[in-house]
PDB file of C-alpha atoms in Angstrom:
ATOM      1  CA  MET A 894       9.193  78.926   5.047  1.00 58.00           C
ATOM      2  CA  THR A 895      12.313  79.232   6.868  1.00 74.00           C
ATOM      3  CA  HIS A 896      15.297  77.198   5.976  1.00 93.00           C
ATOM      4  CA  LEU A 897      17.229  77.558   9.419  1.00 97.00           C
ATOM      5  CA  VAL A 898      18.002  74.134  10.821  1.00 98.00           C
ATOM      6  CA  LEU A 899      19.611  73.084  14.254  1.00 97.00           C
ATOM      7  CA  SER A 900      22.129  70.112  13.912  1.00 96.00           C
ATOM      8  CA  ILE A 901      22.637  68.603  17.247  1.00 95.00           C
ATOM      9  CA  PHE A 902      25.050  65.743  18.073  1.00 90.00           C
ATOM     10  CA  PRO A 903      27.027  67.210  15.046  1.00 93.00           C
ATOM     11  CA  GLY A 904      30.414  65.949  15.424  1.00 90.00           C
ATOM     12  CA  ILE A 905      32.107  66.793  12.121  1.00 91.00           C
ATOM     13  CA  ASP A 906      28.474  67.660  10.751  1.00 93.00           C
ATOM     14  CA  LEU A 907      28.514  65.774   7.283  1.00 93.00           C
ATOM     15  CA  LEU A 908      24.632  65.445   7.737  1.00 93.00           C
ATOM     16  CA  GLY A 909      24.643  69.381   8.414  1.00 96.00           C
ATOM     17  CA  ARG A 910      26.822  69.645   5.297  1.00 97.00           C
ATOM     18  CA  ALA A 911      24.380  67.880   3.002  1.00 96.00           C
ATOM     19  CA  PHE A 912      21.241  70.057   4.329  1.00 96.00           C
ATOM     20  CA  GLU A 913      23.544  73.499   3.698  1.00 97.00           C
ATOM     21  CA  GLU A 914      24.316  71.694  -0.136  1.00 97.00           C
ATOM     22  CA  ALA A 915      20.519  71.666  -0.383  1.00 96.00           C
ATOM     23  CA  GLY A 916      19.971  75.450   0.605  1.00 96.00           C
ATOM     24  CA  PHE A 917      19.360  75.104   4.290  1.00 97.00           C
ATOM     25  CA  CYS A 918      21.319  77.476   7.004  1.00 97.00           C
ATOM     26  CA  VAL A 919      22.543  75.252   9.521  1.00 98.00           C
ATOM     27  CA  VAL A 920      23.043  76.196  13.089  1.00 97.00           C
ATOM     28  CA  ARG A 921      25.206  73.543  14.830  1.00 96.00           C
ATOM     29  CA  GLY A 922      24.826  72.503  18.579  1.00 96.00           C
ATOM     30  CA  PRO A 923      27.258  71.781  21.121  1.00 95.00           C
ATOM     31  CA  ASP A 924      29.044  68.528  20.571  1.00 92.00           C
ATOM     32  CA  VAL A 925      31.540  66.522  22.898  1.00 87.00           C
ATOM     33  CA  LEU A 926      34.226  66.420  19.912  1.00 88.00           C
ATOM     34  CA  TRP A 927      34.256  70.210  20.395  1.00 89.00           C
ATOM     35  CA  GLY A 928      34.332  70.114  24.238  1.00 92.00           C
ATOM     36  CA  GLY A 929      30.286  71.301  24.053  1.00 93.00           C
ATOM     37  CA  ASP A 930      27.678  69.071  26.259  1.00 94.00           C
ATOM     38  CA  ILE A 931      24.063  68.789  24.945  1.00 93.00           C
ATOM     39  CA  ARG A 932      22.636  68.703  28.559  1.00 95.00           C
ATOM     40  CA  SER A 933      23.497  71.954  29.251  1.00 96.00           C
ATOM     41  CA  PHE A 934      22.139  73.412  25.866  1.00 97.00           C
ATOM     42  CA  HIS A 935      18.350  74.790  25.751  1.00 98.00           C
ATOM     43  CA  PRO A 936      17.464  75.772  22.201  1.00 98.00           C
ATOM     44  CA  PRO A 937      14.918  78.930  21.797  1.00 97.00           C
ATOM     45  CA  ALA A 938      11.378  77.603  20.856  1.00 98.00           C
ATOM     46  CA  ASN A 939       9.774  78.349  17.207  1.00 97.00           C
ATOM     47  CA  VAL A 940      12.933  79.571  15.518  1.00 97.00           C
ATOM     48  CA  PHE A 941      14.140  76.267  13.788  1.00 98.00           C
ATOM     49  CA  ALA A 942      12.115  74.829  11.034  1.00 97.00           C
ATOM     50  CA  GLY A 943      13.589  71.690  11.649  1.00 97.00           C
ATOM     51  CA  VAL A 944      15.998  69.565  14.094  1.00 97.00           C
ATOM     52  CA  ILE A 945      18.493  67.256  12.517  1.00 96.00           C
ATOM     53  CA  GLY A 946      21.344  65.011  14.259  1.00 91.00           C
ATOM     54  CA  GLY A 947      22.342  61.715  15.334  1.00 84.00           C
ATOM     55  CA  ASP A 948      23.065  61.025  18.836  1.00 78.00           C
ATOM     56  CA  PRO A 949      25.519  58.614  19.906  1.00 70.00           C
ATOM     57  CA  CYS A 950      24.627  54.783  18.974  1.00 64.00           C
ATOM     58  CA  GLN A 951      27.057  52.986  21.137  1.00 61.00           C
ATOM     59  CA  SER A 952      24.549  52.300  23.847  1.00 63.00           C
ATOM     60  CA  HIS A 953      22.288  50.528  21.442  1.00 58.00           C
ATOM     61  CA  SER A 954      24.622  48.967  18.671  1.00 63.00           C
ATOM     62  CA  LEU A 955      24.697  45.466  18.395  1.00 62.00           C
ATOM     63  CA  LEU A 956      28.615  45.446  19.403  1.00 68.00           C
ATOM     64  CA  ALA A 957      27.107  47.068  22.823  1.00 66.00           C
ATOM     65  CA  HIS A 958      26.272  43.437  23.586  1.00 68.00           C
ATOM     66  CA  LEU A 959      29.952  42.432  23.051  1.00 71.00           C
ATOM     67  CA  VAL A 960      31.346  45.696  25.269  1.00 68.00           C
ATOM     68  CA  ARG A 961      29.104  44.426  28.137  1.00 74.00           C
ATOM     69  CA  ALA A 962      29.978  40.806  27.778  1.00 78.00           C
ATOM     70  CA  ASN A 963      33.662  41.741  28.557  1.00 79.00           C
ATOM     71  CA  GLY A 964      32.819  43.674  31.385  1.00 80.00           C
ATOM     72  CA  HIS A 965      32.498  47.169  29.973  1.00 74.00           C
ATOM     73  CA  GLU A 966      29.921  49.530  29.572  1.00 71.00           C
ATOM     74  CA  PRO A 967      29.546  51.456  25.932  1.00 65.00           C
ATOM     75  CA  ARG A 968      31.577  55.129  26.024  1.00 67.00           C
ATOM     76  CA  PHE A 969      28.169  57.103  25.587  1.00 68.00           C
ATOM     77  CA  PRO A 970      24.813  56.245  27.609  1.00 76.00           C
ATOM     78  CA  ASP A 971      21.723  56.205  25.803  1.00 80.00           C
ATOM     79  CA  MET A 972      20.946  59.948  24.888  1.00 82.00           C
ATOM     80  CA  THR A 973      17.450  59.496  23.283  1.00 84.00           C
ATOM     81  CA  PRO A 974      16.090  61.786  26.346  1.00 89.00           C
ATOM     82  CA  GLU A 975      18.412  64.370  25.428  1.00 92.00           C
ATOM     83  CA  PHE A 976      17.498  64.719  21.617  1.00 90.00           C
ATOM     84  CA  GLU A 977      13.645  64.221  22.709  1.00 93.00           C
ATOM     85  CA  ARG A 978      14.201  67.064  25.453  1.00 96.00           C
ATOM     86  CA  VAL A 979      16.009  69.421  22.764  1.00 97.00           C
ATOM     87  CA  ILE A 980      12.888  68.415  20.113  1.00 94.00           C
ATOM     88  CA  ASP A 981      10.263  69.624  22.729  1.00 97.00           C
ATOM     89  CA  GLU A 982      12.083  72.961  23.479  1.00 98.00           C
ATOM     90  CA  ALA A 983      12.793  73.839  20.080  1.00 98.00           C
ATOM     91  CA  GLN A 984       9.323  72.927  18.911  1.00 97.00           C
ATOM     92  CA  PRO A 985      10.502  72.642  15.147  1.00 97.00           C
ATOM     93  CA  ALA A 986       8.089  72.083  12.729  1.00 96.00           C
ATOM     94  CA  TRP A 987      10.075  68.749  11.840  1.00 96.00           C
ATOM     95  CA  PHE A 988      13.092  66.707  12.939  1.00 94.00           C
ATOM     96  CA  LEU A 989      15.288  63.833  11.496  1.00 88.00           C
ATOM     97  CA  ARG A 990      17.088  61.422  13.781  1.00 86.00           C
ATOM     98  CA  GLU A 991      19.879  59.346  12.149  1.00 78.00           C
ATOM     99  CA  ASN A 992      20.840  56.210  14.428  1.00 71.00           C
ATOM    100  CA  VAL A 993      20.897  52.501  14.239  1.00 65.00           C
ATOM    101  CA  ARG A 994      17.958  50.089  14.011  1.00 72.00           C
ATOM    102  CA  GLN A 995      17.987  49.262  17.438  1.00 67.00           C
ATOM    103  CA  ALA A 996      17.832  52.770  18.935  1.00 66.00           C
ATOM    104  CA  PRO A 997      14.721  53.721  20.646  1.00 61.00           C
ATOM    105  CA  ASP A 998      11.991  55.697  18.920  1.00 71.00           C
ATOM    106  CA  ILE A 999      11.876  59.413  19.677  1.00 74.00           C
ATOM    107  CA  ILE A1000       8.742  60.183  21.567  1.00 75.00           C
ATOM    108  CA  VAL A1001       7.700  63.772  21.269  1.00 75.00           C
TER     109      VAL A1001
END
């Protein structure tokens, strides 16, 4: 079994660091924090055992209602489709997504 894991939407990647502590080799995908854009990222198929990540939750958070009530939109749009696309392209054996309860389910 391979221990190669792709971390998407990594930010400072505390989740990825936990996987490294557990013995996995973590490859970090692009992140807006470092000037990257997941929308132009295409992982190779059947290379990673797993994909981990937490896409932005602003559009799903309970606070999004407050932001919208004040006439604004959350800073990040719903990135669930991008998470699903990366899973579909990478074809991992498993994935783990961290997000708020109101986030839509991943359909793969």
